[in-house]
JSON list of C-alpha atoms in Angstrom, two decimals:
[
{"chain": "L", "resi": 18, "resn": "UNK", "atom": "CA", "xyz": [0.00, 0.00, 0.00]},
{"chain": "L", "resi": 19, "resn": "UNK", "atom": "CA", "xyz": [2.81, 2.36, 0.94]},
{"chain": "L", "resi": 20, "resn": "UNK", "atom": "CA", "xyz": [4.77, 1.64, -2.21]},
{"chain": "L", "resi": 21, "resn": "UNK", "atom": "CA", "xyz": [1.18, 1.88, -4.33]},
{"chain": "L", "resi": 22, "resn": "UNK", "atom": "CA", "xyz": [0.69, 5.45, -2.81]},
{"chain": "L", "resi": 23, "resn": "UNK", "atom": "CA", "xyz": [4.63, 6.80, -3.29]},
{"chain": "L", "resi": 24, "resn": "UNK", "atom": "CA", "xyz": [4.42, 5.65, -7.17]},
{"chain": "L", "resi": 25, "resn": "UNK", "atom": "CA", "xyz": [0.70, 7.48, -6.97]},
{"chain": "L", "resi": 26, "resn": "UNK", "atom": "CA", "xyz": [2.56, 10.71, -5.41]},
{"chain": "L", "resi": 27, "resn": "UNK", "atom": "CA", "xyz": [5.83, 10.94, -7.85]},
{"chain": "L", "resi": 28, "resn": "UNK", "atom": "CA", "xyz": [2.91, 10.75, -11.26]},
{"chain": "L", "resi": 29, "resn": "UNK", "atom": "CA", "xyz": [0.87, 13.17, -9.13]},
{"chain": "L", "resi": 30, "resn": "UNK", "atom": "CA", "xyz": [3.68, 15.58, -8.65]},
{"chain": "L", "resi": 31, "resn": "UNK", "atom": "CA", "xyz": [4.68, 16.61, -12.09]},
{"chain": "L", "resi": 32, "resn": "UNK", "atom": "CA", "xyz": [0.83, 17.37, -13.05]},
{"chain": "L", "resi": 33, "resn": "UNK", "atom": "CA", "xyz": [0.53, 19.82, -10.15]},
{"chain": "L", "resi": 34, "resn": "UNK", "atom": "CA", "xyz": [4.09, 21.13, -10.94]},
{"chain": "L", "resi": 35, "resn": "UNK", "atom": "CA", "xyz": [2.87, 21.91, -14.17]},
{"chain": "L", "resi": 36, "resn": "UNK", "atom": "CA", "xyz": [-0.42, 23.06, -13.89]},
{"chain": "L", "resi": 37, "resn": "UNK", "atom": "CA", "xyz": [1.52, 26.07, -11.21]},
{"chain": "L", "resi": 38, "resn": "UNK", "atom": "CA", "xyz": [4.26, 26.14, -13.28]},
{"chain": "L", "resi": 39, "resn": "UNK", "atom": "CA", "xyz": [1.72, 27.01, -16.35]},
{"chain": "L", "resi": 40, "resn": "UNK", "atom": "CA", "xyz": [-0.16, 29.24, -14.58]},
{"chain": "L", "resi": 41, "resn": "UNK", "atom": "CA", "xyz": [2.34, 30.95, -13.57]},
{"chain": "L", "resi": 42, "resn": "UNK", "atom": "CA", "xyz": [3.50, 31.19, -16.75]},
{"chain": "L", "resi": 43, "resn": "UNK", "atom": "CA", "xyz": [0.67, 32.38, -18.58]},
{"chain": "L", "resi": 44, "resn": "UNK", "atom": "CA", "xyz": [0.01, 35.01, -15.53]},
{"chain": "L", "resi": 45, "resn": "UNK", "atom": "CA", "xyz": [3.30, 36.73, -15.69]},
{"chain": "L", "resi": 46, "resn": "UNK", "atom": "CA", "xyz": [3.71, 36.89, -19.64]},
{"chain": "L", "resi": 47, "resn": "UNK", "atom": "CA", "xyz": [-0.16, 38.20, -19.26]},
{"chain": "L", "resi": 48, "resn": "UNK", "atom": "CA", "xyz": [1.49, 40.58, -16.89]},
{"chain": "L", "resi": 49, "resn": "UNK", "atom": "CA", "xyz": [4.52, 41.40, -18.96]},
{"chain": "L", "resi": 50, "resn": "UNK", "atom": "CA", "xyz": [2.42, 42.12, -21.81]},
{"chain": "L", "resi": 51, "resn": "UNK", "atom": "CA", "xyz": [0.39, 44.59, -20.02]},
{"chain": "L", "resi": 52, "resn": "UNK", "atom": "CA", "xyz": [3.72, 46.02, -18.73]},
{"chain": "L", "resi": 53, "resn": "UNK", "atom": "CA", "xyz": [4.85, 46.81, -22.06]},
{"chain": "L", "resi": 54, "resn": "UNK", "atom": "CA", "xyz": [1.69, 47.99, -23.48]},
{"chain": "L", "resi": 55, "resn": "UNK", "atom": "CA", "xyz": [1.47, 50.38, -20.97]},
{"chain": "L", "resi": 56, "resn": "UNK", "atom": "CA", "xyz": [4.96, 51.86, -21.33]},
{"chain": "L", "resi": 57, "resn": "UNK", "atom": "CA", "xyz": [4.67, 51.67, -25.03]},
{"chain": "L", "resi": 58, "resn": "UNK", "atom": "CA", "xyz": [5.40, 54.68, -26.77]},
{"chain": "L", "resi": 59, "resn": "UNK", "atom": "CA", "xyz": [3.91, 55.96, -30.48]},
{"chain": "L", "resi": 60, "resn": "UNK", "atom": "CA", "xyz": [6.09, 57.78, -32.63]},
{"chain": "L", "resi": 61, "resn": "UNK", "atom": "CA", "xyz": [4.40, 59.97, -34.89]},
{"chain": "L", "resi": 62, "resn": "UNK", "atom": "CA", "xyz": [5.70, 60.20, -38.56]},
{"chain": "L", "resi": 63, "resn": "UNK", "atom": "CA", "xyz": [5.62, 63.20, -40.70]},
{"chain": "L", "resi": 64, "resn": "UNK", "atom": "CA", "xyz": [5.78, 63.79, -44.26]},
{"chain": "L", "resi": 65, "resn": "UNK", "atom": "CA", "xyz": [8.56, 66.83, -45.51]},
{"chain": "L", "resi": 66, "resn": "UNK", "atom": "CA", "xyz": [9.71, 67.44, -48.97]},
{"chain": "L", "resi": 67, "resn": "UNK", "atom": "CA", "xyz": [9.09, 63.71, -49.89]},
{"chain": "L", "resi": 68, "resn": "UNK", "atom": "CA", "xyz": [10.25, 62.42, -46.82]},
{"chain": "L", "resi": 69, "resn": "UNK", "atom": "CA", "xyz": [8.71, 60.36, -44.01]},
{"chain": "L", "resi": 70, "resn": "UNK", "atom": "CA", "xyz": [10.33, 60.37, -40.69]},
{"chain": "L", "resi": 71, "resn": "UNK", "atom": "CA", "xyz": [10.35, 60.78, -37.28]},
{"chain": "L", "resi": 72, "resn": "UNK", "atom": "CA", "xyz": [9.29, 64.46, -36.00]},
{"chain": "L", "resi": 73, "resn": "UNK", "atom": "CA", "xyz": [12.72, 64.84, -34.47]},
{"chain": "L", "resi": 74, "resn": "UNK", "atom": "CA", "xyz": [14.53, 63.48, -37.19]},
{"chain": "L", "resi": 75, "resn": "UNK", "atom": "CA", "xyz": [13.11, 65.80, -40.07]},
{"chain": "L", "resi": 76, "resn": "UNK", "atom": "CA", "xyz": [15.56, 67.34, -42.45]},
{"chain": "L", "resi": 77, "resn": "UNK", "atom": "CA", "xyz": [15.18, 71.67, -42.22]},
{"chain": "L", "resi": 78, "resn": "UNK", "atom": "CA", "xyz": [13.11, 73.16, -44.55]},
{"chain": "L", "resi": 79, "resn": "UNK", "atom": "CA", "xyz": [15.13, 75.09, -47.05]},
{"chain": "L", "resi": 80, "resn": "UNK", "atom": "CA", "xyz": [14.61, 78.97, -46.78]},
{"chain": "L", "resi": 81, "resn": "UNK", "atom": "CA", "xyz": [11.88, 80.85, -48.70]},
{"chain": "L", "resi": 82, "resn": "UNK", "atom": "CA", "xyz": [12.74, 81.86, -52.21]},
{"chain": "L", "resi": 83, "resn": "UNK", "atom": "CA", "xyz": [13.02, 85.19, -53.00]},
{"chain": "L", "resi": 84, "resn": "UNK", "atom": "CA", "xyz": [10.20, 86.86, -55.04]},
{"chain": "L", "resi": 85, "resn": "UNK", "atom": "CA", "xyz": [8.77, 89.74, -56.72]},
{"chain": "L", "resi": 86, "resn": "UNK", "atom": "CA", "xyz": [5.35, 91.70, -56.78]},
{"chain": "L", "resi": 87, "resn": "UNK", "atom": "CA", "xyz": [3.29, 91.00, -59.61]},
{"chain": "L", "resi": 88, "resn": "UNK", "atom": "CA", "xyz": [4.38, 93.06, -62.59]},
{"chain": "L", "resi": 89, "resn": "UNK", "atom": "CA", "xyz": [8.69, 92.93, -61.43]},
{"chain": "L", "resi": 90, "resn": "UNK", "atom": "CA", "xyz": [11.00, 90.69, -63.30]},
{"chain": "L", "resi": 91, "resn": "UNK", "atom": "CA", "xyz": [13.53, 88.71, -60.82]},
{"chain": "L", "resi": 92, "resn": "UNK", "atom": "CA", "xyz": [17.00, 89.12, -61.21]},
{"chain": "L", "resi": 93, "resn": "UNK", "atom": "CA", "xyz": [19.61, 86.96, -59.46]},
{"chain": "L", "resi": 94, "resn": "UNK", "atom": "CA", "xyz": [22.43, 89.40, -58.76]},
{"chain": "L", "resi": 95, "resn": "UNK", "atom": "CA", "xyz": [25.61, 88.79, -57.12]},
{"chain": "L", "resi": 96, "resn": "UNK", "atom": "CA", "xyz": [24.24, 91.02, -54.49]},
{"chain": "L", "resi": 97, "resn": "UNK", "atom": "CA", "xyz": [20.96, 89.62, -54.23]},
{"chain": "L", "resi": 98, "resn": "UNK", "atom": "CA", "xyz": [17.75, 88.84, -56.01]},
{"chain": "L", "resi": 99, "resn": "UNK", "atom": "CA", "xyz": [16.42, 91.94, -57.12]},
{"chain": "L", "resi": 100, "resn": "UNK", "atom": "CA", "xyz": [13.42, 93.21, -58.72]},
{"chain": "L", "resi": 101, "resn": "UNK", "atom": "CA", "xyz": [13.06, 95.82, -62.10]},
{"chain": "L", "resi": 102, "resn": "UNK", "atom": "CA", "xyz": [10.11, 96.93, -63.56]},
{"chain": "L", "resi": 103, "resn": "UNK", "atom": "CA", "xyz": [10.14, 100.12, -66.76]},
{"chain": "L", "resi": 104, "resn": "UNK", "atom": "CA", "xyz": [7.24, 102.82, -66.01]},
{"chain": "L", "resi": 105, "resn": "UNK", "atom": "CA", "xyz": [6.79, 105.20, -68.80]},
{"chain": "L", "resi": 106, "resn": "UNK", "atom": "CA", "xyz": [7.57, 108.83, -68.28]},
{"chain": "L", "resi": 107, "resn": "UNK", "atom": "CA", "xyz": [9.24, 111.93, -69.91]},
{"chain": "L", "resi": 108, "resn": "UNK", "atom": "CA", "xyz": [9.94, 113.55, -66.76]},
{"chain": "L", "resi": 109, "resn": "UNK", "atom": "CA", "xyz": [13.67, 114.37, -65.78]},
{"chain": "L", "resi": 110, "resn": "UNK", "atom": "CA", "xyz": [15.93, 112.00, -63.67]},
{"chain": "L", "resi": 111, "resn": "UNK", "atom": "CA", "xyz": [15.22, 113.55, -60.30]},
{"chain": "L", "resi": 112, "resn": "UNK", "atom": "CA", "xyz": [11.13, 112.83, -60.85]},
{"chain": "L", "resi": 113, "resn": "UNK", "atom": "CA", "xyz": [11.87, 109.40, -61.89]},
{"chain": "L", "resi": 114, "resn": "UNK", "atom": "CA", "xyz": [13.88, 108.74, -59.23]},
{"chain": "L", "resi": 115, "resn": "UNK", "atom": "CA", "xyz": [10.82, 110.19, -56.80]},
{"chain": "L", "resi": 116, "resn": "UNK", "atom": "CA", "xyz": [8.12, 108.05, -58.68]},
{"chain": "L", "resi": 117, "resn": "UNK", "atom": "CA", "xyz": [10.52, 104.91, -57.88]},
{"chain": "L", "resi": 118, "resn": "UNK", "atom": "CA", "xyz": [10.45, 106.09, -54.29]},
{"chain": "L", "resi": 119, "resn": "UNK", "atom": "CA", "xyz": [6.89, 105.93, -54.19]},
{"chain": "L", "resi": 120, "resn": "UNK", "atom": "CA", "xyz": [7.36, 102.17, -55.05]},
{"chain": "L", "resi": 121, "resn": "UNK", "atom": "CA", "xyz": [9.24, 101.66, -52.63]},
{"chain": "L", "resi": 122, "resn": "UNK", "atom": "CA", "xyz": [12.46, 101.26, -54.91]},
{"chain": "L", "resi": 123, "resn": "UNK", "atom": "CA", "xyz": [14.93, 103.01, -56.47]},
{"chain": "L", "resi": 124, "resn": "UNK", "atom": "CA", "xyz": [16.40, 103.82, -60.05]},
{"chain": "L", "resi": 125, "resn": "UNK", "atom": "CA", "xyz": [17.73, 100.97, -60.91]},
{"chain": "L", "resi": 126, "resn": "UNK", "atom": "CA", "xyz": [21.17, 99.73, -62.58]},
{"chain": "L", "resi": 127, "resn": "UNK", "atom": "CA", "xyz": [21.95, 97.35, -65.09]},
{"chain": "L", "resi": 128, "resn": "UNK", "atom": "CA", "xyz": [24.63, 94.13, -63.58]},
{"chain": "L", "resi": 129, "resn": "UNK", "atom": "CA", "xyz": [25.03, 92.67, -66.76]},
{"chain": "L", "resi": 130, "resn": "UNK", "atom": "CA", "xyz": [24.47, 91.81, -70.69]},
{"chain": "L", "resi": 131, "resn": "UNK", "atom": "CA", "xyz": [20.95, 89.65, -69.78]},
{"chain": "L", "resi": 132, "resn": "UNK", "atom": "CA", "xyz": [19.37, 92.90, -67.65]},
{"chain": "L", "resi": 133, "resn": "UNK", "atom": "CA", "xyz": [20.78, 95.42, -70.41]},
{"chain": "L", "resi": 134, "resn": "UNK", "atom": "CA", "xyz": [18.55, 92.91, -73.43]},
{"chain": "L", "resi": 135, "resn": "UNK", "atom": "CA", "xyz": [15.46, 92.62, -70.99]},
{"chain": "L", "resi": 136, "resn": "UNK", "atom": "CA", "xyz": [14.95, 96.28, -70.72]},
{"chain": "L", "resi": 137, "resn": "UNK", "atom": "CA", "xyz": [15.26, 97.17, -74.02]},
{"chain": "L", "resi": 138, "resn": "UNK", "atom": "CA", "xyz": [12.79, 94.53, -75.01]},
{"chain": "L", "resi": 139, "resn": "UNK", "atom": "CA", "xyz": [10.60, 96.03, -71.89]},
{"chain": "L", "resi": 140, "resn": "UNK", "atom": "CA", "xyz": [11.22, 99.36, -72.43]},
{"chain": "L", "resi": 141, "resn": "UNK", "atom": "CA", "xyz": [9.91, 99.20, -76.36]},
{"chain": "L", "resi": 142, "resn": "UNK", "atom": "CA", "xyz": [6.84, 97.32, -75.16]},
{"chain": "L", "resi": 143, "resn": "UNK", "atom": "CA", "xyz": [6.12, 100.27, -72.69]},
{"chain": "L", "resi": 144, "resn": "UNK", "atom": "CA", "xyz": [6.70, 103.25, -74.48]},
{"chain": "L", "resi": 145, "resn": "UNK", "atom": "CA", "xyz": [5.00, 102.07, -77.78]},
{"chain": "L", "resi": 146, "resn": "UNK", "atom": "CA", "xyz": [3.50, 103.27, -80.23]},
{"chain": "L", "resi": 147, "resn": "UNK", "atom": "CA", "xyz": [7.07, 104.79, -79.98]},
{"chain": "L", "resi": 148, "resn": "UNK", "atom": "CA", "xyz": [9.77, 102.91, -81.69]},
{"chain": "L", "resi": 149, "resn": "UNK", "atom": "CA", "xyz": [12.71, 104.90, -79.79]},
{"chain": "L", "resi": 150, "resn": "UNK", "atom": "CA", "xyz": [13.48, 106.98, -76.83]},
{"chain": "L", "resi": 151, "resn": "UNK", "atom": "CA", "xyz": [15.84, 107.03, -73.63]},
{"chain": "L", "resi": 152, "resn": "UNK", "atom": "CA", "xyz": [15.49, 104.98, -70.48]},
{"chain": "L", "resi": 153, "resn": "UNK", "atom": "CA", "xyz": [16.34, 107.13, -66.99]},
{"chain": "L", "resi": 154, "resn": "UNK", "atom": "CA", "xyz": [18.64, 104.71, -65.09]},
{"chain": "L", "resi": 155, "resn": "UNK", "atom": "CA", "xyz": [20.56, 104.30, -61.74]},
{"chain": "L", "resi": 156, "resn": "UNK", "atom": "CA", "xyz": [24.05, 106.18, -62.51]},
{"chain": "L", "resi": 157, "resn": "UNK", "atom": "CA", "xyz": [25.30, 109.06, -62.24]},
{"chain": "L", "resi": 158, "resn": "UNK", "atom": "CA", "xyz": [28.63, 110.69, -63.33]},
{"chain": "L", "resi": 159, "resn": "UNK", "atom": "CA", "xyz": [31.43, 111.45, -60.98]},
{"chain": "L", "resi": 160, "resn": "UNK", "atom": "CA", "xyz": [31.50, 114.90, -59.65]},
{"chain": "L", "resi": 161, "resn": "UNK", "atom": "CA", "xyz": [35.15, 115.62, -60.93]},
{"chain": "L", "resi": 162, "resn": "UNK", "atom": "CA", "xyz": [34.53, 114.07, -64.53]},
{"chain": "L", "resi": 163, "resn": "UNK", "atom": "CA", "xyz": [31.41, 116.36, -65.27]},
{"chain": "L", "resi": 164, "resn": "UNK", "atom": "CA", "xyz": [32.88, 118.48, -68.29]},
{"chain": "L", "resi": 165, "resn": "UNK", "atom": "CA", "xyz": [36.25, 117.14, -68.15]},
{"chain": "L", "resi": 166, "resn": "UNK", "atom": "CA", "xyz": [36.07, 115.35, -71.52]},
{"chain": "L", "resi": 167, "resn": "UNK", "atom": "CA", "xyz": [38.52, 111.89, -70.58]},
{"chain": "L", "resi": 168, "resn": "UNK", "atom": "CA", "xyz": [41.05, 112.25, -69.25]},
{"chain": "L", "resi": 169, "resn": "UNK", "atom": "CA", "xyz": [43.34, 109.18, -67.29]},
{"chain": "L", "resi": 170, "resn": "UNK", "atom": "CA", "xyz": [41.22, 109.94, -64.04]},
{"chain": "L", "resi": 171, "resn": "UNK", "atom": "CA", "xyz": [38.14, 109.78, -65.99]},
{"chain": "L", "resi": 172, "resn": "UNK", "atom": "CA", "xyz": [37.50, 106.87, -68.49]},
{"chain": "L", "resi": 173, "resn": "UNK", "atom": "CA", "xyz": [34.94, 105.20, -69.87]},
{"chain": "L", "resi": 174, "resn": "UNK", "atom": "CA", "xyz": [35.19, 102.60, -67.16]},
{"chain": "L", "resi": 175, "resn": "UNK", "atom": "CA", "xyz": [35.25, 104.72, -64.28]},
{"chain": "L", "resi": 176, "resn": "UNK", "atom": "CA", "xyz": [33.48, 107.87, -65.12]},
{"chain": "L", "resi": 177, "resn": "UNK", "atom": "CA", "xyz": [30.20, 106.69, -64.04]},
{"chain": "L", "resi": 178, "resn": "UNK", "atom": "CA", "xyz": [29.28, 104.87, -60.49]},
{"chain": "L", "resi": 179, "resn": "UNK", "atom": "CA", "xyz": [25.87, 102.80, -59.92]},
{"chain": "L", "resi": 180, "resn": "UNK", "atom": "CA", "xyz": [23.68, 104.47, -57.27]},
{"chain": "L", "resi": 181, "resn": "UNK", "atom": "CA", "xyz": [21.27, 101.65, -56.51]},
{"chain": "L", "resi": 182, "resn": "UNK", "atom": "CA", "xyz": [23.30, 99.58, -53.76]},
{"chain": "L", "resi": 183, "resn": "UNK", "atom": "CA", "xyz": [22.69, 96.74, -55.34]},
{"chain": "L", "resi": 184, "resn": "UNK", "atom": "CA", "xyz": [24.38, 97.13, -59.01]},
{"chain": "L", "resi": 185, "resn": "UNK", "atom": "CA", "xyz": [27.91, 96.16, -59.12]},
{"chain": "L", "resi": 186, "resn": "UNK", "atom": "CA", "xyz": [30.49, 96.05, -62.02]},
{"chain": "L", "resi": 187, "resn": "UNK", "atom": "CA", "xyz": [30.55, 97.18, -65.63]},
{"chain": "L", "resi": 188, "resn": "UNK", "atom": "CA", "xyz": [29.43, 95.01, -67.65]},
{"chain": "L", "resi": 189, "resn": "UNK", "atom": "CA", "xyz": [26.20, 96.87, -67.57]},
{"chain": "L", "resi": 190, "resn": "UNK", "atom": "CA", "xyz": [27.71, 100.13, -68.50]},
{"chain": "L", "resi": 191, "resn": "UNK", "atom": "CA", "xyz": [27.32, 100.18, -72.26]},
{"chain": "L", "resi": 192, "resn": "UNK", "atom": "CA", "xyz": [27.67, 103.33, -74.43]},
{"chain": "L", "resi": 193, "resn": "UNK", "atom": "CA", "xyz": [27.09, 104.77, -77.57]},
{"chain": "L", "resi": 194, "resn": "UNK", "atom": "CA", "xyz": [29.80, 105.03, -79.86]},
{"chain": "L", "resi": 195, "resn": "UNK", "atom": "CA", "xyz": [32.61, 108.00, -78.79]},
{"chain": "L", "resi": 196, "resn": "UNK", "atom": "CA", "xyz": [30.34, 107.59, -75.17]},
{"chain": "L", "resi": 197, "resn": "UNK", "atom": "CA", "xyz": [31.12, 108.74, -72.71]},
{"chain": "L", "resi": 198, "resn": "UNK", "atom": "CA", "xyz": [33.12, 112.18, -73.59]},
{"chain": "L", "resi": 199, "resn": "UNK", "atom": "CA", "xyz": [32.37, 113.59, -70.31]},
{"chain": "L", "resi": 200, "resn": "UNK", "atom": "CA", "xyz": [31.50, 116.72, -72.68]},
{"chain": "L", "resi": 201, "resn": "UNK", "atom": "CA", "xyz": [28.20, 117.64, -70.69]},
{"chain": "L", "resi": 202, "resn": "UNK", "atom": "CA", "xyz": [28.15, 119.49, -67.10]},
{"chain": "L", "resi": 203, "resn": "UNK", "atom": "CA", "xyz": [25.46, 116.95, -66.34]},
{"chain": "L", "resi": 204, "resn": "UNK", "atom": "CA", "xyz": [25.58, 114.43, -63.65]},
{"chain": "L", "resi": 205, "resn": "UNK", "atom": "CA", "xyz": [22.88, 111.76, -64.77]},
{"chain": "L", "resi": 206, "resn": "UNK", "atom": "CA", "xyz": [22.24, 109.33, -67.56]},
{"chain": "L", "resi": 207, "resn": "UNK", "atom": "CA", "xyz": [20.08, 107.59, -69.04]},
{"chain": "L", "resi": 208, "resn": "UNK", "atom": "CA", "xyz": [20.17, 104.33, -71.29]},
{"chain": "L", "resi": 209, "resn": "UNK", "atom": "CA", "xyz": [19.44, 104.71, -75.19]},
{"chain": "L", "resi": 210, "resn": "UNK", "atom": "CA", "xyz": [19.11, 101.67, -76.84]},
{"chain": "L", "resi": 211, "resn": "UNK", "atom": "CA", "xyz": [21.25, 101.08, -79.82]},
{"chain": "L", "resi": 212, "resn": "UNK", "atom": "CA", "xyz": [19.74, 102.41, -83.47]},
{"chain": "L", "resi": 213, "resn": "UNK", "atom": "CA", "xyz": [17.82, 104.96, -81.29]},
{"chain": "L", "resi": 214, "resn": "UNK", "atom": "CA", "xyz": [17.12, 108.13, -83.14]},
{"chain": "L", "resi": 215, "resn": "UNK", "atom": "CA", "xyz": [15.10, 110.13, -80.28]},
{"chain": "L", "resi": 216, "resn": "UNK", "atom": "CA", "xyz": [17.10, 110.79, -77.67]},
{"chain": "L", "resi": 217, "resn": "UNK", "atom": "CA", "xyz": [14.22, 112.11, -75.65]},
{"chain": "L", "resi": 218, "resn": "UNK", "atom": "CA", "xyz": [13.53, 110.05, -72.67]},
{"chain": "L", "resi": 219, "resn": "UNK", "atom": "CA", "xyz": [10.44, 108.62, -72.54]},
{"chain": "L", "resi": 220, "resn": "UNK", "atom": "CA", "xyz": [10.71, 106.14, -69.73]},
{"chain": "L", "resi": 221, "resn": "UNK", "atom": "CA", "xyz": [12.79, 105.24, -66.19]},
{"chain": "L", "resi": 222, "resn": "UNK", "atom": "CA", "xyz": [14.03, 101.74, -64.50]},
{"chain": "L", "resi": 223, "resn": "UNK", "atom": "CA", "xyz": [13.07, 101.01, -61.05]},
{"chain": "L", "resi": 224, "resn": "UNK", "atom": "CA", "xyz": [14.57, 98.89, -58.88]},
{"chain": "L", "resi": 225, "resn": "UNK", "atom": "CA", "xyz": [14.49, 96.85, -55.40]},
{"chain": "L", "resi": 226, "resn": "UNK", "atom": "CA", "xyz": [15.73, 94.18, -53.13]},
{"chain": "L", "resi": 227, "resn": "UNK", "atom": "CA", "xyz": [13.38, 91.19, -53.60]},
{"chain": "L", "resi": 228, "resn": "UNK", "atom": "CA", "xyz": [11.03, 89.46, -50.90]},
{"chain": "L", "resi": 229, "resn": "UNK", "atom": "CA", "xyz": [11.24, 86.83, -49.02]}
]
């Protein structure tokens, strides 16, 4: 009987060891699960540019572009992008450069070959039905060259100086033919494009810093 009930105990055992063992079990992986649910954390993705990721990981967003009110053409200058637009006019240089105030700009120079080709195609659309006239523009002539005629001090490169802040260089300086001859006691200029045969000016450039 004794040796009928010790076999009995040692099958009996591992039954009750397992069904503890496997509640257990099930209880603390239950428990772990809620453990980790509740610490779980959701990171939120984001769309930038094309790119998902996490909110922390985002690339910068590139700056603004520069731009222009409607009606100004955008210029990428060495300086700056920078805004022109050709108003029609036959008033002098220092009422142009007053009605480019009001704008909130200034008389504008030329930087280079591709400004000096868009406002002559501008300025013909503007002033038409006229076929030819001069442009007010922002230069003026060096005190000490006015009526000097050249001299070494006073060339064609140097004669003149931009008076926008933003213009820089010659390459937008070009002349007539024999031009400049510092001949004039004048100070300003204006731009005549080539082939013109009325020198009267009949519009101005303004000018100003683009927006961002």
């Amino acid at each position: 009987m004794l040796l009928r009930f010790s076999i009995f105990l040692l099958l009996l055992l591992p039954l009750v060891a397992s069904i503890f063992y496997g509640g257990d079990s099930g209880s603390d992986s239950k428990s772990r699960e809620r453990s980790y649910s509740g610490k779980r954390r959701h990171k939120h993705k984001s769309y930038v540019g094309g790119y998902y990721g996490d909110d922390n990981n985002r690339p910068p967003r590139p700056p603004p572009r520069p731009t222009c009110e409607e009606g100004w053409t955008f210029f990428q200058r060495p300086s700056g992008g920078w805004c022109m637009k050709v108003f029609p006019g036959t008033m002098d240089q220092f009422n142009s450069e007053a009605m480019c105030t009001a704008q909130g700009a200034v008389l504008s120079g030329l930087q280079n070959i591709a400004e000096v080709n868009w406002l002559v195609s501008s300025a013909l659309t503007v002033i038409a039905p006229q076929t030819s006239g001069g442009v007010w523009i922002g230069i003026r002539r060096r005190p000490e060259c006015i009526g000097s005629g050249q001299t070494a001090t006073c060339t064609k490169t140097n004669t003149f100086y931009w008076t926008d802040n933003s213009t820089t260089g010659i390459e937008g300086m070009i002349f007539q033919q024999g031009e400049p001859n510092n001949g004039c006691n004048t100070s300003g200029s204006s731009y005549w494009p080539p082939g013109t045969l009325l020198r009267a000016n009949r519009a101005y450039l303004c000018g100003k810093k683009a927006r961002r």
